[in-house]
Short mmCIF file of C-alpha atoms and ligand atoms in Angstrom, two decimals:
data_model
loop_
_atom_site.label_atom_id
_atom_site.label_comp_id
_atom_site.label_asym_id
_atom_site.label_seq_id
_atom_site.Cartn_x
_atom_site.Cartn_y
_atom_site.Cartn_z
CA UNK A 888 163.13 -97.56 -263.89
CA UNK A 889 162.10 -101.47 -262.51
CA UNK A 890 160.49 -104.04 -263.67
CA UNK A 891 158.50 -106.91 -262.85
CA UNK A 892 159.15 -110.66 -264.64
CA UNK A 893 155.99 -112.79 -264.49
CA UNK A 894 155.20 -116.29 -265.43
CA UNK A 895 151.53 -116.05 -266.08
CA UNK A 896 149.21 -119.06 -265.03
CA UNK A 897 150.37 -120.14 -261.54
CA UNK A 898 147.46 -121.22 -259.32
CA UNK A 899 146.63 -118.57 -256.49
CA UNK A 900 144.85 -118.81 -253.25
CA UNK A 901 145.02 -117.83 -249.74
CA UNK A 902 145.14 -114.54 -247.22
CA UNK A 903 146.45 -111.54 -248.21
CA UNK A 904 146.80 -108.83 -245.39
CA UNK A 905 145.12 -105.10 -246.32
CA UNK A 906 147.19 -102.01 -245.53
CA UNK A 907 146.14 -98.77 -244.61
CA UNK A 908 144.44 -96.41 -246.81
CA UNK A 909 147.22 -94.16 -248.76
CA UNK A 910 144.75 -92.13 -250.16
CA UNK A 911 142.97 -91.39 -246.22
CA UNK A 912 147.06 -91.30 -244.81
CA UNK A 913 148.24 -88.11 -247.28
CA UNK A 914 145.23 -86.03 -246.19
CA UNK A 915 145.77 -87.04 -242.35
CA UNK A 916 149.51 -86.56 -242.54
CA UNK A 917 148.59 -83.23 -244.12
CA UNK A 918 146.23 -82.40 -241.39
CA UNK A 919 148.76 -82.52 -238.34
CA UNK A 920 149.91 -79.35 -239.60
CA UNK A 921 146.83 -78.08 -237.71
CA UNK A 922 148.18 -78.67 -233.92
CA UNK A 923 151.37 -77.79 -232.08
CA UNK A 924 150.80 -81.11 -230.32
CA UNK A 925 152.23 -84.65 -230.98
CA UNK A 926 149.78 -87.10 -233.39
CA UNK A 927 150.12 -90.85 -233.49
CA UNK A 928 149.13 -92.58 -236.70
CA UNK A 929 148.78 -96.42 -236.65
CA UNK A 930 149.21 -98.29 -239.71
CA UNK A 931 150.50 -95.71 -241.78
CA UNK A 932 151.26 -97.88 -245.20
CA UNK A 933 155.63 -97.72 -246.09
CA UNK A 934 155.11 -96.30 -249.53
CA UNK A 935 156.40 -94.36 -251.51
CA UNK A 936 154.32 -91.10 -251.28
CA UNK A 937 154.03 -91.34 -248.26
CA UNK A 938 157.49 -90.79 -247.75
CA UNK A 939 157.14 -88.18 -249.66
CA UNK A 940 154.81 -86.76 -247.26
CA UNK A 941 156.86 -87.04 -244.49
CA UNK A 942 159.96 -85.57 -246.13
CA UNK A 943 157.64 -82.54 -246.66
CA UNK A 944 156.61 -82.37 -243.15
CA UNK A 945 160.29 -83.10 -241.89
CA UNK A 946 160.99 -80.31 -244.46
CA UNK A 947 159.13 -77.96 -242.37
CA UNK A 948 160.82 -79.18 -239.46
CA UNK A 949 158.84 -81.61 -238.26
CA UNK A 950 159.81 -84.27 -236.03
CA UNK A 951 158.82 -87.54 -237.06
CA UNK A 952 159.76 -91.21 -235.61
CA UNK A 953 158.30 -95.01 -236.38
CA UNK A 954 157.69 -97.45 -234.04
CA UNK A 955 156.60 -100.84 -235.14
CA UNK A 956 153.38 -99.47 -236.52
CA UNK A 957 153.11 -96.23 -235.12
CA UNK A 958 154.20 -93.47 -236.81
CA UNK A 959 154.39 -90.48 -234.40
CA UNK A 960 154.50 -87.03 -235.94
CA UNK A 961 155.40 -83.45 -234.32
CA UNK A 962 154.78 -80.18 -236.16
CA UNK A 963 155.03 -77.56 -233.45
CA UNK A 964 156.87 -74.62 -234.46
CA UNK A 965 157.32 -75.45 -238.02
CA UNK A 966 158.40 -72.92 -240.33
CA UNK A 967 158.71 -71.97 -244.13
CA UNK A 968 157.29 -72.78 -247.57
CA UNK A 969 157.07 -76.96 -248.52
CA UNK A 970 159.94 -78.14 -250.71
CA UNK A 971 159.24 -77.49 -254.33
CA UNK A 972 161.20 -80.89 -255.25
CA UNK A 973 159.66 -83.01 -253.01
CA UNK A 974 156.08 -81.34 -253.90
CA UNK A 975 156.11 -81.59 -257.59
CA UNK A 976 156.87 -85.74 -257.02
CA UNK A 977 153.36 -85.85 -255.54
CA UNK A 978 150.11 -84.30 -257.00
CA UNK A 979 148.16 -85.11 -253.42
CA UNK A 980 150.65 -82.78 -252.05
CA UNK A 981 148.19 -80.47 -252.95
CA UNK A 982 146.61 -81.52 -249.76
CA UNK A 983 149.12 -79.28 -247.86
CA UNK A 984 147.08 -75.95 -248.68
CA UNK A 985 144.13 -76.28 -246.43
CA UNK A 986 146.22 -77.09 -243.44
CA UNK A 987 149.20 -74.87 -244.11
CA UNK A 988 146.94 -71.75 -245.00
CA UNK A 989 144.66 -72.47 -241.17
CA UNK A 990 148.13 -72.87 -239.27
CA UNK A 991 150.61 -70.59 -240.71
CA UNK A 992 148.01 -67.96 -242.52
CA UNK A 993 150.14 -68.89 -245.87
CA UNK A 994 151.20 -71.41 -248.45
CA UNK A 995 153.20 -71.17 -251.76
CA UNK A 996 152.70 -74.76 -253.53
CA UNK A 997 154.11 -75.56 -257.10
CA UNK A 998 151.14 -75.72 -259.37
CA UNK A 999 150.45 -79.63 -259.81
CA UNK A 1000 150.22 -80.32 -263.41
CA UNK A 1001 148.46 -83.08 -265.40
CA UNK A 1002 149.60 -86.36 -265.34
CA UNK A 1003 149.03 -90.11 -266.79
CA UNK A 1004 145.56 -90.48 -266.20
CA UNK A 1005 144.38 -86.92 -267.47
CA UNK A 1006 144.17 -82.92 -266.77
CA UNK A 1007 143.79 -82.65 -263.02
CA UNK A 1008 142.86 -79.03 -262.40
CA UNK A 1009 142.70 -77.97 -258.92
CA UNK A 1010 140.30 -74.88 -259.63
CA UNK A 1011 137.42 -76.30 -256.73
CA UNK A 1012 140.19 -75.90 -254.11
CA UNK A 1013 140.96 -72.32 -254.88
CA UNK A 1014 137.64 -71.58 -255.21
CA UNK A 1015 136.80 -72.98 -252.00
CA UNK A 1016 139.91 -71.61 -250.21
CA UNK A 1017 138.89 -68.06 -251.50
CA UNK A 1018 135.49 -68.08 -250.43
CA UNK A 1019 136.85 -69.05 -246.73
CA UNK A 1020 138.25 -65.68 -247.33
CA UNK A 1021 141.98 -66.45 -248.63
CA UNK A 1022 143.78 -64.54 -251.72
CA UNK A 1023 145.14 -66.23 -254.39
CA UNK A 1024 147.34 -65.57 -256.76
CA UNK A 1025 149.55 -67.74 -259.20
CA UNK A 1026 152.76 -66.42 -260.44
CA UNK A 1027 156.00 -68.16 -262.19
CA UNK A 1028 154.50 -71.88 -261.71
CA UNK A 1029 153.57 -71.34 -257.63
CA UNK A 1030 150.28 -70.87 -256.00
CA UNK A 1031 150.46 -68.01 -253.14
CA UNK A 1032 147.59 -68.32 -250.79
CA UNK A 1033 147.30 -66.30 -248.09
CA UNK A 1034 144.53 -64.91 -245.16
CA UNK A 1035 144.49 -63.00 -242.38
CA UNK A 1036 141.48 -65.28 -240.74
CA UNK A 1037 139.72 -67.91 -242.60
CA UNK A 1038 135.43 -67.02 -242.29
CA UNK A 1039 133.30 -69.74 -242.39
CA UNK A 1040 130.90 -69.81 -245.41
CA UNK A 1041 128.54 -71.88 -247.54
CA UNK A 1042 130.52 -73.44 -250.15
CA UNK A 1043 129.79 -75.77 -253.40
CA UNK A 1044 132.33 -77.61 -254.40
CA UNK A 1045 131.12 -79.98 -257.40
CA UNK A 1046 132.57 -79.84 -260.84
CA UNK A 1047 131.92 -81.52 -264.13
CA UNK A 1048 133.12 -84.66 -262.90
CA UNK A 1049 131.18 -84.64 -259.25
CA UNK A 1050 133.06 -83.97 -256.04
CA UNK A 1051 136.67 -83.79 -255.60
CA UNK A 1052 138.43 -85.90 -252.88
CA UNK A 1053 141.28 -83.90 -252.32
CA UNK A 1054 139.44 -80.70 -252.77
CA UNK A 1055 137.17 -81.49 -250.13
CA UNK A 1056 140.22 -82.44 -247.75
CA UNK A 1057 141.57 -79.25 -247.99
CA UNK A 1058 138.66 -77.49 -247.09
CA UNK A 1059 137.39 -79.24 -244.37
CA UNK A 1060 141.28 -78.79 -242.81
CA UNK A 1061 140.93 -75.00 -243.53
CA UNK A 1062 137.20 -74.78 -242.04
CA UNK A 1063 137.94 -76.51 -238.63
CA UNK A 1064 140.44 -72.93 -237.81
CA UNK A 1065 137.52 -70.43 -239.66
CA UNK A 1066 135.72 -68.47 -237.75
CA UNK A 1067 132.40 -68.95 -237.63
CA UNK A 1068 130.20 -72.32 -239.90
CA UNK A 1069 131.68 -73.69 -242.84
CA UNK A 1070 128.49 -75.83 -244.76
CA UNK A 1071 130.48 -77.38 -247.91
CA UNK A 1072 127.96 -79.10 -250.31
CA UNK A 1073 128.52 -81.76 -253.06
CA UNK A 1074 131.52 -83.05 -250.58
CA UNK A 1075 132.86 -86.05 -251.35
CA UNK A 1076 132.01 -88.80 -249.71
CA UNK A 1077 134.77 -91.24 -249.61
CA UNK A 1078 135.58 -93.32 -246.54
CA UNK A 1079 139.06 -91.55 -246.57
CA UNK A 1080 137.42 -88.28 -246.48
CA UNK A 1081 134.91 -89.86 -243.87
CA UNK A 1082 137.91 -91.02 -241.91
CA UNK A 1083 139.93 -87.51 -242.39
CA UNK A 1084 136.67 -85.98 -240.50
CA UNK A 1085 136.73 -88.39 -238.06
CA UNK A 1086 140.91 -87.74 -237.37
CA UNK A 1087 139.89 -84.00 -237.33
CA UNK A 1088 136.71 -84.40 -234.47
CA UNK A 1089 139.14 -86.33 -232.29
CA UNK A 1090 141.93 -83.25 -232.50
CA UNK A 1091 138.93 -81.45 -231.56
CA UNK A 1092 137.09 -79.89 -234.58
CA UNK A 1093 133.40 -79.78 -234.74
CA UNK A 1094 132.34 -81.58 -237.88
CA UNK A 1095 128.53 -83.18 -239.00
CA UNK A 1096 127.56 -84.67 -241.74
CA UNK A 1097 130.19 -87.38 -242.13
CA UNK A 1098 130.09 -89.23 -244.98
CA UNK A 1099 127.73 -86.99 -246.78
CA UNK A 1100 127.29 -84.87 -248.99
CA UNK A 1101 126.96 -82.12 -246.89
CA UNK A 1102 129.43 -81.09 -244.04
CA UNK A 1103 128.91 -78.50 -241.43
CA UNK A 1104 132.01 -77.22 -239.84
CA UNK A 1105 132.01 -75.07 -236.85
CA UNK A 1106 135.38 -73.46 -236.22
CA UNK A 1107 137.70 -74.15 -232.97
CA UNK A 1108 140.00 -71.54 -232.11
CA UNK A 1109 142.66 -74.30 -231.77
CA UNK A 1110 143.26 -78.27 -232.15
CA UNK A 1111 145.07 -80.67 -229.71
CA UNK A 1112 146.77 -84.05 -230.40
CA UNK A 1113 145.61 -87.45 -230.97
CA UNK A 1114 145.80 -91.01 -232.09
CA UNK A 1115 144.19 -92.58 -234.93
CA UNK A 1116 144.32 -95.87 -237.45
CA UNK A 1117 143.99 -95.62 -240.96
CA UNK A 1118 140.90 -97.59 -242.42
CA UNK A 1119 142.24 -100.24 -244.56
CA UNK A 1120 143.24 -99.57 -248.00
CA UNK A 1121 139.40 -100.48 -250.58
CA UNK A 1122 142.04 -100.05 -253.87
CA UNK A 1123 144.01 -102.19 -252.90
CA UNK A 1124 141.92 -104.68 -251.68
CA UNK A 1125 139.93 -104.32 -254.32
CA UNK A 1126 142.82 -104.81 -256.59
CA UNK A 1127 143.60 -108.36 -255.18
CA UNK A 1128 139.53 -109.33 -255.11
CA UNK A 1129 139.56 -108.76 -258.77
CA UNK A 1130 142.62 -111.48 -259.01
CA UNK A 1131 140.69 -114.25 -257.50
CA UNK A 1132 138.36 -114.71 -260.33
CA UNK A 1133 140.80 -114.04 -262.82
CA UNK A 1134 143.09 -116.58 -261.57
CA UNK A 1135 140.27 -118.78 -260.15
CA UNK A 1136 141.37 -119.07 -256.80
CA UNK A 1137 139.78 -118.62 -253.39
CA UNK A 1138 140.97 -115.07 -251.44
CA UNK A 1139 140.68 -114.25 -247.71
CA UNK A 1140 141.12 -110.26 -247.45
CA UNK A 1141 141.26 -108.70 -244.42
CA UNK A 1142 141.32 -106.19 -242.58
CA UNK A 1143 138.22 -105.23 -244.13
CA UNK A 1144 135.35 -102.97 -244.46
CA UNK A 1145 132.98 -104.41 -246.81
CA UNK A 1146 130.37 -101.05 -246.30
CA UNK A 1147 133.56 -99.35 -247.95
CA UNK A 1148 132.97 -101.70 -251.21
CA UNK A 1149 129.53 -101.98 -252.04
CA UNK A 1150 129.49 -101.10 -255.60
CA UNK A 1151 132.68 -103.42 -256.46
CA UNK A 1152 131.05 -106.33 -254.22
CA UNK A 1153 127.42 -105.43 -256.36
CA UNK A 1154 129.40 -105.94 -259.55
CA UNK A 1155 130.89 -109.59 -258.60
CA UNK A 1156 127.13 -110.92 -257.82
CA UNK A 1157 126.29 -109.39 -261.13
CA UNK A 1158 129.17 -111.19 -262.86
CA UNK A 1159 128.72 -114.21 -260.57
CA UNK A 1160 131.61 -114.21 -258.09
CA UNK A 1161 130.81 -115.39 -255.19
CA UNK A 1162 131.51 -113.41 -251.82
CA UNK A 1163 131.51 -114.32 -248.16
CA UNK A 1164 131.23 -111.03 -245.33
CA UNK A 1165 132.58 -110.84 -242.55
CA UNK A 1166 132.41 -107.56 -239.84
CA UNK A 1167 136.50 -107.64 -240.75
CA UNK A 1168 137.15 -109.84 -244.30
CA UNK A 1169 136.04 -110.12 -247.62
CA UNK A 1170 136.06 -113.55 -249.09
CA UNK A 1171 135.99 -114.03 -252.84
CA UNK A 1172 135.25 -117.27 -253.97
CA UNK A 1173 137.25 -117.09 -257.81
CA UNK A 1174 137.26 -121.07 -257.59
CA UNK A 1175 133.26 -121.26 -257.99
CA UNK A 1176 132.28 -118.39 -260.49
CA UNK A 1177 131.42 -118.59 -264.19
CA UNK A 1178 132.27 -114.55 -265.37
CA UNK A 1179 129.32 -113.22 -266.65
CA UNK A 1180 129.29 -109.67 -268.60
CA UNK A 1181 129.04 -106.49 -267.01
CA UNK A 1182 128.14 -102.43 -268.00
CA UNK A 1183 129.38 -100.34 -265.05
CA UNK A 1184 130.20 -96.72 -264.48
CA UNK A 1185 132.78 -95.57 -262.28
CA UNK A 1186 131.50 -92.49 -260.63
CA UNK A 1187 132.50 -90.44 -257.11
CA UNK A 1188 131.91 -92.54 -253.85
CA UNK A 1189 129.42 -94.95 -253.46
CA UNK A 1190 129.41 -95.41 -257.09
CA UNK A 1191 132.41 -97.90 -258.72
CA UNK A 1192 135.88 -96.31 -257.80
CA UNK A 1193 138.17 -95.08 -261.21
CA UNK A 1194 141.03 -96.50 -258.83
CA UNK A 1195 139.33 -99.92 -259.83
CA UNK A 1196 138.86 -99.58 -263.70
CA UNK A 1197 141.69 -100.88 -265.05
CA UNK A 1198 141.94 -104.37 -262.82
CA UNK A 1199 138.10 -104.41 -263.49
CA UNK A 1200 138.95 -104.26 -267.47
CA UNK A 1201 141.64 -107.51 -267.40
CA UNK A 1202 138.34 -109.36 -265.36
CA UNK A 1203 136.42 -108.59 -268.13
CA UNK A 1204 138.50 -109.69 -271.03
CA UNK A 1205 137.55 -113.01 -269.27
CA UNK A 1206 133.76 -112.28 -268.91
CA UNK A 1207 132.18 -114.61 -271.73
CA UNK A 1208 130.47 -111.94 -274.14
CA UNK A 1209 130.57 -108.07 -274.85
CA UNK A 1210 131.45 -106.20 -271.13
CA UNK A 1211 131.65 -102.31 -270.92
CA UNK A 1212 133.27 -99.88 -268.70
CA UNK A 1213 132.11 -96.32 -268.87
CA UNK A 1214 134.58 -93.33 -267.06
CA UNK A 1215 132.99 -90.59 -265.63
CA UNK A 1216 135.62 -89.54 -263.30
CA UNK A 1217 138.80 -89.32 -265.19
CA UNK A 1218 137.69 -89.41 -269.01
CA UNK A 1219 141.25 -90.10 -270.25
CA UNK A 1220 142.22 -92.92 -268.01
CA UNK A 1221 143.17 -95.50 -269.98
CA UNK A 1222 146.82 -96.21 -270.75
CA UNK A 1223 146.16 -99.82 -269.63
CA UNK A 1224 144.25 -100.74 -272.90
CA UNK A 1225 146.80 -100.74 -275.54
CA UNK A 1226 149.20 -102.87 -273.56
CA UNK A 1227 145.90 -105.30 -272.82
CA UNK A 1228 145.38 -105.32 -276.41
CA UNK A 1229 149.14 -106.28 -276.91
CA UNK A 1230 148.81 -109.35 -274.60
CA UNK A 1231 145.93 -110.50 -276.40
CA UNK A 1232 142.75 -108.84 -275.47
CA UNK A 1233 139.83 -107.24 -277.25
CA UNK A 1234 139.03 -103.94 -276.63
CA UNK A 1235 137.32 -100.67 -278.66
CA UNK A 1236 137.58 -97.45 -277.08
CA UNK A 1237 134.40 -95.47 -277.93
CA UNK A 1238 134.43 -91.78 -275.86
CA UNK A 1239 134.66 -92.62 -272.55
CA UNK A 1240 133.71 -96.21 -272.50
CA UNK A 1241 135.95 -99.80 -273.13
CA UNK A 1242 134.11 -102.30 -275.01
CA UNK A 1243 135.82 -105.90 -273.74
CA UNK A 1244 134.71 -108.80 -275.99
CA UNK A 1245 135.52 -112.06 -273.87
CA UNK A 1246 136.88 -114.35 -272.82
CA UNK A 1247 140.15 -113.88 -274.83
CA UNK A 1248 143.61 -115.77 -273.97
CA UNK A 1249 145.93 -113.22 -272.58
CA UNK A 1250 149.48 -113.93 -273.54
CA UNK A 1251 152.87 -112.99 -271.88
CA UNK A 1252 154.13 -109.85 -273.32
CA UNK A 1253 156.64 -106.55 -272.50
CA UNK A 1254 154.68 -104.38 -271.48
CA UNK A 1255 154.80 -101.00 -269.57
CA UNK A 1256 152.88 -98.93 -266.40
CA UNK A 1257 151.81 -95.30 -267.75
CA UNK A 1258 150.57 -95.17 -264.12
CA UNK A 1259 149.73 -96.45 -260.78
CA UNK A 1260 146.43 -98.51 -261.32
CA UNK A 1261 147.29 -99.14 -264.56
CA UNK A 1262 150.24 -100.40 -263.56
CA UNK A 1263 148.33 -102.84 -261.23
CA UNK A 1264 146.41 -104.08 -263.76
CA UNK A 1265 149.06 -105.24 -266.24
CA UNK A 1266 150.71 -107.36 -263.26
CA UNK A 1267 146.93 -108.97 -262.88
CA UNK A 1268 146.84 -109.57 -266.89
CA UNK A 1269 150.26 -111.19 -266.80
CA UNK A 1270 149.59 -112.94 -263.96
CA UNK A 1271 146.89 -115.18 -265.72
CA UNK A 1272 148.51 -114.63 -268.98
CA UNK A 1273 149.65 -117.78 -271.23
CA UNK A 1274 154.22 -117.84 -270.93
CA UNK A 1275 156.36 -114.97 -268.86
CA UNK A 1276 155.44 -111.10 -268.89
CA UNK A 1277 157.96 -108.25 -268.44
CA UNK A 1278 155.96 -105.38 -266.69
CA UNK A 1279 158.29 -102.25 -267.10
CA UNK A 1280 158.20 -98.95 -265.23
CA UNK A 1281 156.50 -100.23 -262.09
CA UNK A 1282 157.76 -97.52 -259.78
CA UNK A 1283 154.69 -96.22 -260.42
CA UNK A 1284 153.12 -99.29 -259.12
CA UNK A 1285 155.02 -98.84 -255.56
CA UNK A 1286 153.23 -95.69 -255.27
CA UNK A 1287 150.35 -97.92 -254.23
CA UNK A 1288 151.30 -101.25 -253.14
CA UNK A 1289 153.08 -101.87 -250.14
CA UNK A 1290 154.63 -105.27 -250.59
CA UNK A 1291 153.11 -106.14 -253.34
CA UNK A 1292 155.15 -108.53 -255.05
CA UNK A 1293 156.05 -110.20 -251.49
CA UNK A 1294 151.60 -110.46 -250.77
CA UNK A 1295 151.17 -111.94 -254.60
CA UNK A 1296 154.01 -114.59 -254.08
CA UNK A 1297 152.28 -115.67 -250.47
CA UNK A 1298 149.15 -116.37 -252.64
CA UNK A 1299 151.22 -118.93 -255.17
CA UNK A 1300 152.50 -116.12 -258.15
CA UNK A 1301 156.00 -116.70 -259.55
CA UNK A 1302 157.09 -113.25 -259.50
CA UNK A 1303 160.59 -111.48 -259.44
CA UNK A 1304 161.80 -108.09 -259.70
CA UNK A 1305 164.52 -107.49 -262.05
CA UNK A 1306 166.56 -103.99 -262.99
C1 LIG B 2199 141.76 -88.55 -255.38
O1 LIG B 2199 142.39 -87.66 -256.29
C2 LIG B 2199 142.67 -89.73 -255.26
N1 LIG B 2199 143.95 -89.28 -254.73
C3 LIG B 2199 142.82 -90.42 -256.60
O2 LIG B 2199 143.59 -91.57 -256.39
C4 LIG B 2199 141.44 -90.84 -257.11
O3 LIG B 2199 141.57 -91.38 -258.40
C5 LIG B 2199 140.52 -89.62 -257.16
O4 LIG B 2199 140.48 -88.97 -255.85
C6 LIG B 2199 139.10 -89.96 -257.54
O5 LIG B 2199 138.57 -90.89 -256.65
C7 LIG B 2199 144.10 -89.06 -253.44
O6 LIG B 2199 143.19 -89.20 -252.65
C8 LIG B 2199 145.44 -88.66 -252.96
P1 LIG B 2199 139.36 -85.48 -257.41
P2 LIG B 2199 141.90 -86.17 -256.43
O7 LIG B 2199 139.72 -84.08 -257.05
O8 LIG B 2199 141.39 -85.69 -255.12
C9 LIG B 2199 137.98 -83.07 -261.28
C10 LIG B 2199 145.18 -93.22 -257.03
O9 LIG B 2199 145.41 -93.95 -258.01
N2 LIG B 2199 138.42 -81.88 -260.53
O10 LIG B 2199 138.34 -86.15 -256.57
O11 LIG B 2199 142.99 -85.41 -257.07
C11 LIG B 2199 139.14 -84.00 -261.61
O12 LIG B 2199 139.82 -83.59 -262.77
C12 LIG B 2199 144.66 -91.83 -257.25
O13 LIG B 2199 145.37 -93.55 -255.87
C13 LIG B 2199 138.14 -80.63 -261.04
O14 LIG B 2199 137.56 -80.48 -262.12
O15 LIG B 2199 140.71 -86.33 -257.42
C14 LIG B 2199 138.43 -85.32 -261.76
O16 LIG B 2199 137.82 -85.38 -263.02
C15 LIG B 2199 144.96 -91.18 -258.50
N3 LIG B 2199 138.57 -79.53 -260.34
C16 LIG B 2199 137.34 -85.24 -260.69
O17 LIG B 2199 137.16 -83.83 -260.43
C17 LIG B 2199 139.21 -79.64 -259.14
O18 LIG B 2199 139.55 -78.60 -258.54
C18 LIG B 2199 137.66 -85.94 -259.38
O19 LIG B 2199 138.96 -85.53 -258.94
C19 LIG B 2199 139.48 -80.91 -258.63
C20 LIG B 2199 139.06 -82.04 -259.35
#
């Protein structure tokens, strides 16, 4: 267990340095299961599940090596079933399936289980998987999936809550080794799923539709190396463009892609933060705005990411009047409020929706991380908060955050980590 001490109220300003996507690296580290060849991944973030990746891959036998920023990965020949421990650290493991099941005609996975921010069934991925033409069977906790040779098929792989990231990761890795044309509707349409397709077309695989809702895959009989940079990380820049208007200070964040955050940069005009563009940085003014109220949604890709829900509740306990945040994608997701509501806040849960009455005085308070965005969001609250915070339990956090603590002091924050 760590924890964070924060004194709350420092001024902040100044650059802060994106990473690369960790939710676009687990697919793509996933996905050179699908060639004998070496792959070279720049700007492969140094966190936590992604080192759980790798010990996976290395697992299998894998040969993997880091220079500077290039991480340079070698699956040929690799043999046997995932590690079980290492697998049930990580629910994105799950990712493994489509690629292992293409390659190897196989994979036995533990069965991921709930966690933190709600049930997380993985019943789209089977489906899809079996309509590609694999069996599937679940016995003592494990997932056997096997085929002789994936077909290619029309596939449709909403659910109640929309598309499914990973879901459509794992299909897309099994349909580029199917015989025949995969069409998978209701895809998700994430940049990292976006930027797993694009990965996959320069290993060779035939793929249209990118960034759609509909993807056409026309099977290769085999895939050949490549090298590739991750898109930089929208969570967590997002995360730190929802500090500067808490803390009223002026951010420069970059590496950038503002077409990857269109719904978070439409909710700062409608709140009245002001934003500069660039083709490579996003600039949020925190110094000039007056918070207005907001009602937003979080929905699949383009719509507001969950990932950004809880930092987006601590801006809103400082919007001036009644702000509300509705969750479509994870219904459950919100550990974050009671410990809010401890440092001072004023929040109802009603269903699926946070009703923030602002502005309220957040005050310095022990307080714990159920979860990785969660997490985040306490060390934003405690960072404007009134006196010191303890945030407890932020191993979570490091899931997420690559140098977090070291980025937040470069922008002014008094922060240590203690235990
Ligand atoms: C990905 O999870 C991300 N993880 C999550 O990031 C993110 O919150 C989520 O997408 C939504 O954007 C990775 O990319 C590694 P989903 P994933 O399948 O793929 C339901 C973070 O903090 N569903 O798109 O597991 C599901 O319960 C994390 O970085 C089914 O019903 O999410 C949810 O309600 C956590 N059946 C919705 O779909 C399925 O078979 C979306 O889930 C699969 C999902």
């Amino acid at each position: 267990m760590s924890s964070v001490r924060i004194v709350g109220g420092r001024p902040l300003s100044g650059e802060v340095a994106v990473g690369g996507a960790k939710n676009g690296g687990l697919p793509i580290l996933a996905a050179t299961l699908l060639t004998d060849d070496p792959v070279a991944i720049d700007n492969l973030p140094q966190l936590e599940d992604i080192r759980t990746m790798v010990t996976i891959l290395r697992g299998l036998g894998g040969e993997i090596s880091q220079r500077e920023d290039i991480t340079q990965i070698c699956m040929k020949g690799f043999s046997g079933d995932p590690d079980g421990e290492a697998v049930s650290r990580m629910r994105a493991s799950v990712c493994l399936l489509g690629p292992l099941v293409a390659r190897h005609g196989r994979a036995v996975l533990p069965l991921p289980g709930g966690c933190a921010i709600g049930p997380r069934p993985i019943d789209l991925h089977l489906y899809g998987l079996q309509k590609l033409g694999c069996e599937i069977a679940l016995r003592n906790g494990l997932i056997h999936v096997s085929a002789k040779r994936l077909r290619g098929t029309r596939l449709f792989l909403g659910g109640r809550h929309g598309s499914t990231v990973t879901g459509t990761a794992n299909i897309l890795c099994a349909a580029v080794l199917a015989k025949g044309t995969t069409e998978i509707q209701c895809a998700a349409c994430e940049p990292e799923v976006a930027d797993l397709c694009h990965f996959l077309q320069k290993m060779g695989a035939k793929i249209s539709g990118i960034g759609s809702p509909i993807l056409t895959v026309e099977g290769v009989d085999g895939l050949h190396g490549t090298r590739h940079r991750l898109i930089p990380d929208r969570i967590q820049l997002g995360t730190f463009a929802l500090l500067a208007p808490l803390a009223r200070g002026d951010f420069l964040l970059s590496p950038a892609d503002p077409s990857h955050c269109g719904a978070l940069l439409e909710a700062f005009d409608r709140m009245a933060v002001p934003t500069e563009l660039g083709p490579n940085f996003i600039r949020v003014l925190g110094s000039r705005c007056h918070l207005g109220p907001m009602d937003l949604t979080t929905l699949p890709y383009p719509g507001f990411p969950t990932d950004l829900q809880a930092a987006m509740c601590v801006l809103m306990t400082q919007a001036e009047g009644i702000s509300i945040i509705t969750e479509r994608v994870y219904p459950h997701r919100f550990a974050h409020l009671g410990e809010l509501e401890r440092m001072g806040a004023a929040i109802a849960l009603e269903g699926q929706s946070a009703i923030v009455k602002g502005p309220s005085g957040l005050r310095g308070a022990s307080i714990a991380a159920a979860d990785l965005r969660g997490g985040a969001c306490l060390y934003l609250a405690a960072l404007i908060a009134e006196g010191e915070s303890t945030v407890r339990n932020v191993q979570y956090v490091d899931r997420g955050y690559e140098n977090f603590e070291e980025k937040l002091r470069r922008l002014g924050a008094q922060i240590e980590r203690i235990g």
